[in-house]
Amino acid sequence: MEAATQQRFQLDVAAPDTLVATGELSFDTAATALLAIQSALGNGGIKRLDLAKLSRSDSAGLACVLAVAAEARRSGRALEVTHMPTGMLALAQVCEVDRLIC
């Protein structure tokens, strides 16, 4: 199952300072995605997480994004989350956590 999970979520560096998440950011992929994003952020040069190419997201995906944004803040780095899917943004607004990532 892990191989299928890795295929459904992909993280690419689109520019020296931008990570692009592709595929699903959901219950099935959130743990793997979190580790991948944290690892990529470890180099310190990433300033943006682009979610435009996500095909599906859910509350676990939102939790993943919240976790990496919080970790970046704790490290004193700004992380801009761009192109958040409409459903994820709506969920963030309902949960009143949108201000933490938008």
Coordinates of C-alpha atoms in Angstrom, one line a residue:
M1 CA 0.0 0.0 0.0
E2 CA 2.9 2.4 0.7
A3 CA 4.0 2.3 -2.9
A4 CA 0.5 3.3 -4.1
T5 CA 0.5 6.1 -1.5
Q6 CA 3.7 7.5 -2.7
Q7 CA 2.5 7.5 -6.3
R8 CA -0.7 9.4 -5.3
F9 CA 1.3 12.3 -3.7
Q10 CA 4.3 13.9 -5.2
L11 CA 6.4 16.8 -4.1
D12 CA 8.6 18.7 -6.6
V13 CA 10.8 21.8 -6.5
A14 CA 9.4 24.1 -9.1
A15 CA 11.7 26.9 -8.4
P16 CA 14.6 27.3 -5.9
D17 CA 12.1 28.5 -3.3
T18 CA 8.9 26.7 -4.2
L19 CA 7.6 23.2 -3.5
V20 CA 4.7 22.0 -5.6
A21 CA 2.4 19.3 -4.2
T22 CA 0.8 17.1 -6.8
G23 CA -1.9 14.4 -6.5
E24 CA -3.8 13.6 -3.3
L25 CA -3.2 15.1 0.1
S26 CA -5.6 13.0 2.1
F27 CA -5.8 10.5 5.0
D28 CA -4.0 7.9 2.8
T29 CA -1.1 10.2 1.9
A30 CA -0.8 12.8 4.7
A31 CA 1.8 11.0 6.8
T32 CA 4.1 10.4 3.8
A33 CA 3.4 14.0 2.6
L34 CA 4.2 15.5 5.9
L35 CA 7.6 13.8 6.1
A36 CA 8.4 14.7 2.5
I37 CA 7.5 18.4 3.0
Q38 CA 9.3 18.6 6.3
S39 CA 12.4 17.1 4.7
A40 CA 12.3 19.6 1.8
L41 CA 11.8 22.5 4.2
G42 CA 14.9 21.4 6.1
N43 CA 17.2 23.1 3.6
G44 CA 15.9 26.5 4.6
G45 CA 15.5 27.9 1.1
I46 CA 11.9 27.0 0.5
K47 CA 9.5 29.9 1.0
R48 CA 6.4 28.7 -0.8
L49 CA 4.2 25.6 -0.9
D50 CA 2.1 25.5 -4.0
L51 CA -1.1 23.4 -3.8
A52 CA -2.4 24.2 -7.3
K53 CA -1.8 20.7 -8.6
L54 CA -3.6 18.8 -5.9
S55 CA -6.4 16.6 -7.3
R56 CA -7.9 15.8 -3.9
S57 CA -7.6 16.9 -0.3
D58 CA -9.4 16.4 3.0
S59 CA -9.1 17.2 6.7
A60 CA -5.9 15.2 7.0
G61 CA -4.4 17.2 4.2
L62 CA -5.3 20.4 5.9
A63 CA -3.7 19.1 9.1
C64 CA -0.6 18.4 7.2
V65 CA -0.4 21.9 5.8
L66 CA -1.1 23.4 9.2
A67 CA 1.7 21.3 10.7
V68 CA 4.3 22.4 8.2
A69 CA 3.2 26.1 8.4
A70 CA 3.4 25.9 12.2
E71 CA 6.9 24.3 12.1
A72 CA 8.1 26.9 9.7
R73 CA 6.9 29.7 12.0
R74 CA 8.6 28.0 15.0
S75 CA 11.8 28.0 13.0
G76 CA 11.5 31.6 12.3
R77 CA 10.8 31.1 8.6
A78 CA 7.9 32.4 6.5
L79 CA 6.1 29.7 4.4
E80 CA 3.5 31.0 2.0
V81 CA 0.8 28.5 1.1
T82 CA -0.5 29.3 -2.4
H83 CA -3.3 28.0 -4.6
M84 CA -5.1 26.2 -1.8
P85 CA -7.9 24.0 -3.2
T86 CA -11.4 25.4 -2.6
G87 CA -12.5 22.6 -0.4
M88 CA -9.4 22.8 1.8
L89 CA -9.9 26.5 2.1
A90 CA -13.5 26.1 3.0
L91 CA -12.7 23.5 5.7
A92 CA -10.0 25.8 7.1
Q93 CA -12.5 28.7 7.3
V94 CA -15.1 26.5 9.0
C95 CA -12.5 25.4 11.5
E96 CA -11.3 28.9 11.9
V97 CA -7.7 28.1 11.1
D98 CA -7.5 29.8 7.7
R99 CA -5.6 32.7 9.2
L100 CA -2.8 30.3 10.2
I101 CA -2.0 29.4 6.6
C102 CA -3.5 32.1 4.3

